Each structure stands twice: as C-alpha cells, then as structure tokens.
PDB file of C-alpha atoms in Angstrom:
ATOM      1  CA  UNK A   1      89.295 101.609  68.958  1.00 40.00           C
ATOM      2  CA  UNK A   2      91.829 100.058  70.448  1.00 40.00           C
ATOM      3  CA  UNK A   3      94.601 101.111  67.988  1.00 36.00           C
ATOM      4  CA  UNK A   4      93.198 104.343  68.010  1.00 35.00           C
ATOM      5  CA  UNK A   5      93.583 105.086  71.832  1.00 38.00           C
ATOM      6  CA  UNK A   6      97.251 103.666  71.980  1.00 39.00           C
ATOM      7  CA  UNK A   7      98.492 105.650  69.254  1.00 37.00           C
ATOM      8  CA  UNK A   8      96.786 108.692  71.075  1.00 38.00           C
ATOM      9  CA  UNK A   9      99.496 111.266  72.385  1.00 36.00           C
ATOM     10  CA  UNK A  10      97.020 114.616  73.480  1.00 38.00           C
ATOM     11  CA  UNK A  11      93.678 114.935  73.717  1.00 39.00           C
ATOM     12  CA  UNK A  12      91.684 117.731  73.396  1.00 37.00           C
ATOM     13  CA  UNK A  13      88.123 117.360  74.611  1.00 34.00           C
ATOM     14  CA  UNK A  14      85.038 120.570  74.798  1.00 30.00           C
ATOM     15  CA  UNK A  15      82.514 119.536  77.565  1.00 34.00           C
ATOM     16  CA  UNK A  16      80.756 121.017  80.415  1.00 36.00           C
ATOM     17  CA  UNK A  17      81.154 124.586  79.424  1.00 36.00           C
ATOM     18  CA  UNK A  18      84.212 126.769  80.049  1.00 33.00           C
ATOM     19  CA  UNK A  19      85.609 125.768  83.405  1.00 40.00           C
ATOM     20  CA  UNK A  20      85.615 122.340  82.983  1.00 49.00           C
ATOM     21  CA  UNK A  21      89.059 120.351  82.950  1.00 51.00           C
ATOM     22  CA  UNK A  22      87.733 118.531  79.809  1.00 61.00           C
ATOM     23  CA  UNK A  23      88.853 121.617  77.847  1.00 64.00           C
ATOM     24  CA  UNK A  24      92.013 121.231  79.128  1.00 73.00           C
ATOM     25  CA  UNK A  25      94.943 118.796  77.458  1.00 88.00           C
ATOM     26  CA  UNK A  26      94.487 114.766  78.477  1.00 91.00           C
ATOM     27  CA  UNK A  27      97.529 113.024  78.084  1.00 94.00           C
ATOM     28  CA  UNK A  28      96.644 109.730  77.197  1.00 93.00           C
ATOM     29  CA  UNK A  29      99.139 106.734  78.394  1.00 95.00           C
ATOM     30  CA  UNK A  30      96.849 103.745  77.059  1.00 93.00           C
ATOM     31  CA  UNK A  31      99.724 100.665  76.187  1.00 94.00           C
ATOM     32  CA  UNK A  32     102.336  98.678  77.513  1.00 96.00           C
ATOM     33  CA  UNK A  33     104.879 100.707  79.098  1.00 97.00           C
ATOM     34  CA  UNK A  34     107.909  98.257  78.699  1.00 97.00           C
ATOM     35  CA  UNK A  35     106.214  97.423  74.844  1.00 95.00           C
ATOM     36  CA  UNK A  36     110.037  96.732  72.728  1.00 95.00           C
ATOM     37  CA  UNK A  37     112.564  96.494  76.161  1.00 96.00           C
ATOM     38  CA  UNK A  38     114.228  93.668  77.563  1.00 92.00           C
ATOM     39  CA  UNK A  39     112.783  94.416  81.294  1.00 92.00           C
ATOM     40  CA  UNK A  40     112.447  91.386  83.104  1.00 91.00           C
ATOM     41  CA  UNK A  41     110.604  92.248  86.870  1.00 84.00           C
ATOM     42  CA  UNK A  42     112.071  88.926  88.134  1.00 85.00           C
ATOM     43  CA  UNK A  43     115.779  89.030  87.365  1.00 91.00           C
ATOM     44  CA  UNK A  44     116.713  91.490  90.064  1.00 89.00           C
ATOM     45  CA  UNK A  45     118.389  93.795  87.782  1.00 93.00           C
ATOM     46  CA  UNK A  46     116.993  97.573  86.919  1.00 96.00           C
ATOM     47  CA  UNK A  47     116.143  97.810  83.474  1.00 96.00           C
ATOM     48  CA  UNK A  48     115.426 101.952  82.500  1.00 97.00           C
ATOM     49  CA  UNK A  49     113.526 102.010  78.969  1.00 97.00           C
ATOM     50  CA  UNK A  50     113.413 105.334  77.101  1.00 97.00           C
ATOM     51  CA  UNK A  51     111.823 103.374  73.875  1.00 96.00           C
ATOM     52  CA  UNK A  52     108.435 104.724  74.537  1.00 94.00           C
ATOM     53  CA  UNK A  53     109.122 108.218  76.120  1.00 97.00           C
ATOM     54  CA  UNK A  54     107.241 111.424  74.594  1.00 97.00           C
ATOM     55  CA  UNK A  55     108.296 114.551  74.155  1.00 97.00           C
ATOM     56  CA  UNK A  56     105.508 117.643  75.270  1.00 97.00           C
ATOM     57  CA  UNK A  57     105.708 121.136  74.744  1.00 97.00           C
ATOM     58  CA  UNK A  58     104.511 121.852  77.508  1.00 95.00           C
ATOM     59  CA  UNK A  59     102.037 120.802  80.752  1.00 96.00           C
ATOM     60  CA  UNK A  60      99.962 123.074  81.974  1.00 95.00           C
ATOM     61  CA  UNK A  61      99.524 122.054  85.952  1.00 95.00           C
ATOM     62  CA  UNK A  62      96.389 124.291  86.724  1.00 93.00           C
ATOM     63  CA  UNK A  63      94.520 122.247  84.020  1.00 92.00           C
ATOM     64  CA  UNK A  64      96.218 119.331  82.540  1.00 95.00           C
ATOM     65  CA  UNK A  65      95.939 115.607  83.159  1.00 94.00           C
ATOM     66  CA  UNK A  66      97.867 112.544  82.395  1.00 96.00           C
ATOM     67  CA  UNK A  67      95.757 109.502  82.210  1.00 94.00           C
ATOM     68  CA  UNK A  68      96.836 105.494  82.294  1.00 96.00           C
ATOM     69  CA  UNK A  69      94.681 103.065  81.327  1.00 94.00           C
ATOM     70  CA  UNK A  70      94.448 100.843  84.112  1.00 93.00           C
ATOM     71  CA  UNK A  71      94.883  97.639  81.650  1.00 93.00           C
ATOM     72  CA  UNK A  72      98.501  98.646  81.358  1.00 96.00           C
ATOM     73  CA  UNK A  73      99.798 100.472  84.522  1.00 97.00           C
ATOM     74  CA  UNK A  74      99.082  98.420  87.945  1.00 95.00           C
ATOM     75  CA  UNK A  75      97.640 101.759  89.701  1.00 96.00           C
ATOM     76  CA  UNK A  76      94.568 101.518  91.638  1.00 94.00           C
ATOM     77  CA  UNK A  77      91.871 104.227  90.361  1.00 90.00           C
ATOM     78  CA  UNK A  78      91.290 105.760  94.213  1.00 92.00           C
ATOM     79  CA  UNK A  79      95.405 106.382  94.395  1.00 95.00           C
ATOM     80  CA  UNK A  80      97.775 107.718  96.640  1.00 96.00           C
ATOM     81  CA  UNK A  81      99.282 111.021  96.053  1.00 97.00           C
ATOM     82  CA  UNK A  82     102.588 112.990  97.127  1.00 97.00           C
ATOM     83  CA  UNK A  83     104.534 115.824  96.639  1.00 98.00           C
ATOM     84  CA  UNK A  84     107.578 116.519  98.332  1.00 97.00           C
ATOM     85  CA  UNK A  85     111.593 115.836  99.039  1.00 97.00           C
ATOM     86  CA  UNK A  86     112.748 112.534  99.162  1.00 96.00           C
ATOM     87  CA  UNK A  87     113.010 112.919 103.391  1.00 94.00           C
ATOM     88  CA  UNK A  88     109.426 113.271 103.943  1.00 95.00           C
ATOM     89  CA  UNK A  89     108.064 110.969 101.490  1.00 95.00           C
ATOM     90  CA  UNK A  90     105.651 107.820 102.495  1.00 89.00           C
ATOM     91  CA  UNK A  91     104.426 105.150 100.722  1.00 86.00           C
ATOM     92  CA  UNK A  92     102.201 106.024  97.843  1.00 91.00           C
ATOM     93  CA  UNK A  93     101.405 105.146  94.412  1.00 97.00           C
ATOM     94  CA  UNK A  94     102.175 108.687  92.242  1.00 98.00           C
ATOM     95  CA  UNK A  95     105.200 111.081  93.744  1.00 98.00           C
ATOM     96  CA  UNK A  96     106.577 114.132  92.705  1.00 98.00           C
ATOM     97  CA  UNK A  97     109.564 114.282  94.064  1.00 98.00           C
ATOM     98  CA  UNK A  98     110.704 117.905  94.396  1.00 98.00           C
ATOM     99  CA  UNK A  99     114.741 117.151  95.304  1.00 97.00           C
ATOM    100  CA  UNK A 100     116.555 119.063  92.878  1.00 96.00           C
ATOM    101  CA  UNK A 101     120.528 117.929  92.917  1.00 96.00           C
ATOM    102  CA  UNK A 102     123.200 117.498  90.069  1.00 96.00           C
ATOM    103  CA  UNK A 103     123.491 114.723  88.896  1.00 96.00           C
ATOM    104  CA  UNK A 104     120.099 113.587  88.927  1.00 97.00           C
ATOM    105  CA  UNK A 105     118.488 111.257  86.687  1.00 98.00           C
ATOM    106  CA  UNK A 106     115.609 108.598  86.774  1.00 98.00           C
ATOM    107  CA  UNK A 107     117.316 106.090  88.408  1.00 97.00           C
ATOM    108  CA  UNK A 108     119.004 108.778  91.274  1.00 98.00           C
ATOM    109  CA  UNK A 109     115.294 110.049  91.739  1.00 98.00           C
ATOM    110  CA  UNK A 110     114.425 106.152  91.824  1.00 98.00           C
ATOM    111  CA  UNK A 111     116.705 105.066  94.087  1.00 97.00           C
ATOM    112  CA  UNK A 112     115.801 108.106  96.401  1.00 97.00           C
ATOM    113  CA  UNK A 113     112.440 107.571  96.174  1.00 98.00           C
ATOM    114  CA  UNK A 114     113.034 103.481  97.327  1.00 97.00           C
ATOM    115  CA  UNK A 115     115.130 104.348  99.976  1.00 96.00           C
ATOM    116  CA  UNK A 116     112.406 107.019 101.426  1.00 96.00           C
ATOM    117  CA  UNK A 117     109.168 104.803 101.754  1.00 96.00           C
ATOM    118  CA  UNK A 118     108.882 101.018 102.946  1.00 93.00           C
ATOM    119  CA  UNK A 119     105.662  99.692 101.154  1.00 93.00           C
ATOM    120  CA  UNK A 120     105.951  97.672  97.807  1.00 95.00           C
ATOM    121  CA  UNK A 121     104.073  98.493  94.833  1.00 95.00           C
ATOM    122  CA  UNK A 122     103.762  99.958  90.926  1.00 97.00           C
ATOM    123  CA  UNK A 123     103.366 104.052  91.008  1.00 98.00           C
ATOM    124  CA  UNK A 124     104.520 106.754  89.040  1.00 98.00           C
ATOM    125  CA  UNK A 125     107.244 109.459  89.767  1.00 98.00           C
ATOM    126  CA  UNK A 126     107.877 112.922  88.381  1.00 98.00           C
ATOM    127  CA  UNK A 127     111.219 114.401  88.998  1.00 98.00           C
ATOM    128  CA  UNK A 128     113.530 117.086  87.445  1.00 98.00           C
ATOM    129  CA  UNK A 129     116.181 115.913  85.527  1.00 98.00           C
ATOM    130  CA  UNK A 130     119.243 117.456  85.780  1.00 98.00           C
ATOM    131  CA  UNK A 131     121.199 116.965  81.889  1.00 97.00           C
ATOM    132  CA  UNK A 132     118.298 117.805  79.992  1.00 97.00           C
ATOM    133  CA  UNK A 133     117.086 120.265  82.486  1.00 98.00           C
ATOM    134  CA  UNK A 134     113.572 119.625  82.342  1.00 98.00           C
ATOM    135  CA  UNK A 135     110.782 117.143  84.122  1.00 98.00           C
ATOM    136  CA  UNK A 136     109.342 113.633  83.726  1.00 98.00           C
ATOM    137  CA  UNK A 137     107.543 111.277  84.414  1.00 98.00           C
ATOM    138  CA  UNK A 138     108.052 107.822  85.101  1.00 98.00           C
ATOM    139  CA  UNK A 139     106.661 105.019  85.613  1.00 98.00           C
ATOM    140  CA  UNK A 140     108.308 101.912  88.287  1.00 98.00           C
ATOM    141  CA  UNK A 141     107.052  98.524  88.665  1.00 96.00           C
ATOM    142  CA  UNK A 142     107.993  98.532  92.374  1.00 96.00           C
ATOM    143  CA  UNK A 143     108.607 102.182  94.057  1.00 97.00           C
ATOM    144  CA  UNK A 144     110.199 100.469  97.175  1.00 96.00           C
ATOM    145  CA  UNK A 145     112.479  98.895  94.909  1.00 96.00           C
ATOM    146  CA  UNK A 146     116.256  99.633  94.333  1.00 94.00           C
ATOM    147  CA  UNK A 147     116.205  97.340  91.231  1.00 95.00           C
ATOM    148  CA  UNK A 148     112.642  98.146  89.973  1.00 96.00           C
ATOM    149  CA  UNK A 149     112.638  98.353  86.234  1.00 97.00           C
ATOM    150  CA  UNK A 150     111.574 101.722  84.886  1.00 98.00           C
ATOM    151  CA  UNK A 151     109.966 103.361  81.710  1.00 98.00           C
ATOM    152  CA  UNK A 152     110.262 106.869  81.383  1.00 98.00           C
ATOM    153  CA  UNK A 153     106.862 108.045  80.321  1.00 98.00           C
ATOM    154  CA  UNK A 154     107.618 111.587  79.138  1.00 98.00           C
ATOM    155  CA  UNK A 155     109.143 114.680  78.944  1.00 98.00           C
ATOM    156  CA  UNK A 156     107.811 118.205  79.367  1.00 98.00           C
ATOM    157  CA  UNK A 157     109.786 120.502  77.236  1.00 98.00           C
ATOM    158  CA  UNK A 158     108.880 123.504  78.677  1.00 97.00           C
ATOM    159  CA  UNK A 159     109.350 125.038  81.466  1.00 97.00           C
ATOM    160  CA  UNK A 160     113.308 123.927  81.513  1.00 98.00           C
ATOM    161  CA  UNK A 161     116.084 124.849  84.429  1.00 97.00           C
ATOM    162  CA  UNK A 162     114.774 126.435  87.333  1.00 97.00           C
ATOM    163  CA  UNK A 163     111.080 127.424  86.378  1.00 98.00           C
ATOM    164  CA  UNK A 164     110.861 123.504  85.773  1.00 98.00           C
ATOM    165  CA  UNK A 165     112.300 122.755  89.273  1.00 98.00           C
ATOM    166  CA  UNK A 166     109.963 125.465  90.886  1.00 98.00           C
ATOM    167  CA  UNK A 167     106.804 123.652  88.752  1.00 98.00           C
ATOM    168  CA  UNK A 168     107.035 120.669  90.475  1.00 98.00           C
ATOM    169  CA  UNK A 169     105.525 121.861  93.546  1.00 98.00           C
ATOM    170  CA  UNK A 170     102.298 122.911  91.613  1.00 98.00           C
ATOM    171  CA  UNK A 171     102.048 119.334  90.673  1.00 98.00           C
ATOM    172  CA  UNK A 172      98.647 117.700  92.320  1.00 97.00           C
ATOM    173  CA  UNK A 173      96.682 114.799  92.436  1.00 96.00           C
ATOM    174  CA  UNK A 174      94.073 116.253  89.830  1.00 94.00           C
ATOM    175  CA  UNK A 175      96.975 115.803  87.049  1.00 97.00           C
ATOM    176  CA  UNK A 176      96.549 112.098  87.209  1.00 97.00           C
ATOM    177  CA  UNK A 177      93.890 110.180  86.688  1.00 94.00           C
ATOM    178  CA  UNK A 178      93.701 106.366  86.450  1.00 94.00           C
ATOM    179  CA  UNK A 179      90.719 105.150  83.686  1.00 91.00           C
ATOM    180  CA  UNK A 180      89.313 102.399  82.039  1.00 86.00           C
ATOM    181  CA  UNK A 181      89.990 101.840  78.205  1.00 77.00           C
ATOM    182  CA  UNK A 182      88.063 104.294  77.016  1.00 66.00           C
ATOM    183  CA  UNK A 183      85.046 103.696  74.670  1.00 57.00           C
ATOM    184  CA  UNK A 184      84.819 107.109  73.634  1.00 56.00           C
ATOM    185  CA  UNK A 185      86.542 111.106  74.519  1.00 58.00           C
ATOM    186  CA  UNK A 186      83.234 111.876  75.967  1.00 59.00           C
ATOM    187  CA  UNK A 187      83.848 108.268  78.660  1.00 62.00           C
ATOM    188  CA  UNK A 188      87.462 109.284  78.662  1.00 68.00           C
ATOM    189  CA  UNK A 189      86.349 112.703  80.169  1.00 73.00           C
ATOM    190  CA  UNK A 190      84.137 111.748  82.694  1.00 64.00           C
ATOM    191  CA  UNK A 191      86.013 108.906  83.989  1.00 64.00           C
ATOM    192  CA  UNK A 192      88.766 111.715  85.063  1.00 70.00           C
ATOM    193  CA  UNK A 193      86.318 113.933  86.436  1.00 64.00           C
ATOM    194  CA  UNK A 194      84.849 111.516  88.235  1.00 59.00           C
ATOM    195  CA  UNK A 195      88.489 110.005  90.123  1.00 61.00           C
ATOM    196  CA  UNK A 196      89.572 114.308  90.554  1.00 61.00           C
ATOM    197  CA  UNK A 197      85.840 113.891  92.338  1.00 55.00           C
ATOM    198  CA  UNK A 198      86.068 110.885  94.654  1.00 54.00           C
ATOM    199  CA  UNK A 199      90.238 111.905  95.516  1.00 54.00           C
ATOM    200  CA  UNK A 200      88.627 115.424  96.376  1.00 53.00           C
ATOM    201  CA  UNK A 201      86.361 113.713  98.785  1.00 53.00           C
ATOM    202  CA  UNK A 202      88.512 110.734 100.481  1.00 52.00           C
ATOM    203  CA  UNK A 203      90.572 114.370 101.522  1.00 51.00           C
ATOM    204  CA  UNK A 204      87.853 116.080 102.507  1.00 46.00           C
ATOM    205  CA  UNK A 205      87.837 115.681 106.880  1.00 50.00           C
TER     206      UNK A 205
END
C-alpha cells in the first residue's frame, strides 16, 4: 500500500453525494520531500530541490485539496493558515503569499516570507513565480529561516500570468489537509473532511 500511495499523483474519490469535496481532485504528497537531494538541515546553507516537483494542469481552489502525509512533512494536523503580502504575514505553518514582483522565485518568496514572521518551524508556501509565470507550492523545513532548505512541491499549469497572480487570493485553508498514511481512498477522504471540519471550528468565535 505503501508503494501505491507514494507513487499516487491525483486522486479522484465519489463519496457523500454531489457536494462533497471527496468528488473533488486530492493531491496526494505521501514521501520524502528531499527523497534524491543533497539537503543537509544542519549545514546552514539553502539547498532548493526541484527533483520531486509535479507538474498539474490545473487546481481548482473552490474544491481541490493537497494532502501530506504527516510521516513525511513535519505539519501539525490542526495547522495554521495565511494568506496575504509578505508585510502582514505572522507566524504560521501553510502561507500563500500573494506579493507578486519580478524577479520572484522560491527562494525570493522564501526569504520574504523569513524575514516577515519570527517563529521557527516546517510549513508550506504557495507563491507566484515570476519566469514560468505560474504558482507553487513549496515546502521549507524552517519558514523563519533565511537558509531553510526547500523542495518545490508542484506546479499548477494553469491559470498562468495574471489570472494565476489574482488565484492566489482564493487560496484557503480547506486546500490543505494534513493526514495519516492512508489505509484506503475512502480513510484518505474522511481524514480531510474531518481537519476542513475541526479548522472550520477552531475559527468559529
């Protein structure tokens, strides 16, 4: 099962009728992020590793989800979520950061992100990257950190230029989801349901 779930890029999972996110695309992050780089988190020096990045169509924000298997990526399941500039960020454990400027690349939107907030930890960043003109997602062993090595997750192909810079804003906590290694799609399913559930009601005043 194992084998099966790492070598799992999009899942596609029918459950609790029509409205349910489970009909919607689960993007499935369940291995080692650094798996084939030289990143070493105790040599002080920022490794960025592209060897396992994916390439998606597309993500649809008003049903997708990316999931990480909690064996892999040090995110606690009841996370932290923001979205916003660089200047009014805090510390957190998933950002999408919404700054826009040219150049801009992981380790810009890293180092922007690490100057912004003052708490150390692993979390996850989306940002919009200027060359190829579209978004991703990474992920940072330290988000405080200048030198914090980095693995670029993924790529959405579409929507590129400024419809993918005017997406990121849409971005919300119910895209992420952090999970247990799955036994099953159906356990897969419910465990995001479930953290889109508790988030939902830790906001709630």
């Amino acid at each position: 099962m194992n084998v099966f779930w790492a070598g799992l890029f999009t899942v596609g999972v029918l459950m609790f009728g029509s409205t349910s996110r489970c009909q919607a695309a689960i993007v499935l992050f369940s291995s080692d992020p650094f798996e084939g780089s030289t990143a070493d988190p105790n040599d002080g020096v920022r490794t960025i590793f592209g060897g396992g990045q994916r390439s998606l169509a597309a993500f649809d924000v008003a049903q997708d989800t990316f999931a990480f298997n909690e064996n892999f990526f040090d995110l606690p399941r009841n996370f932290s979520f923001q979205n916003g500039l660089a200047s009014d960020l805090l510390g957190t454990d998933i950002i999408v950061l919404q700054d826009a400027p040219t150049p801009h690349n992981a380790g810009l939107a890293a180092t922007a992100i690490a100057d912004a907030i003052d708490i150390d930890g692993a979390g996850l960043f989306i940002y919009w990257n200027s060359g190829l003109s579209v978004n991703r997602l990474v992920y940072s062993t330290n988000l405080n950190s200048a030198t914090a090595d980095l693995a670029i997750l993924a790529r959405i192909d579409s929507p590129t230029g400024s419809d993918a810079v005017n997406a990121l804003p849409s971005f919300s906590a119910s895209n992420f989801s952090v999970v247990p290694e799955p036994a099953s799609a159906s356990l897969l399913c419910l465990a995001i349901a479930y953290g889109s559930l508790a988030r939902r009601r830790r906001q709630t005043p």
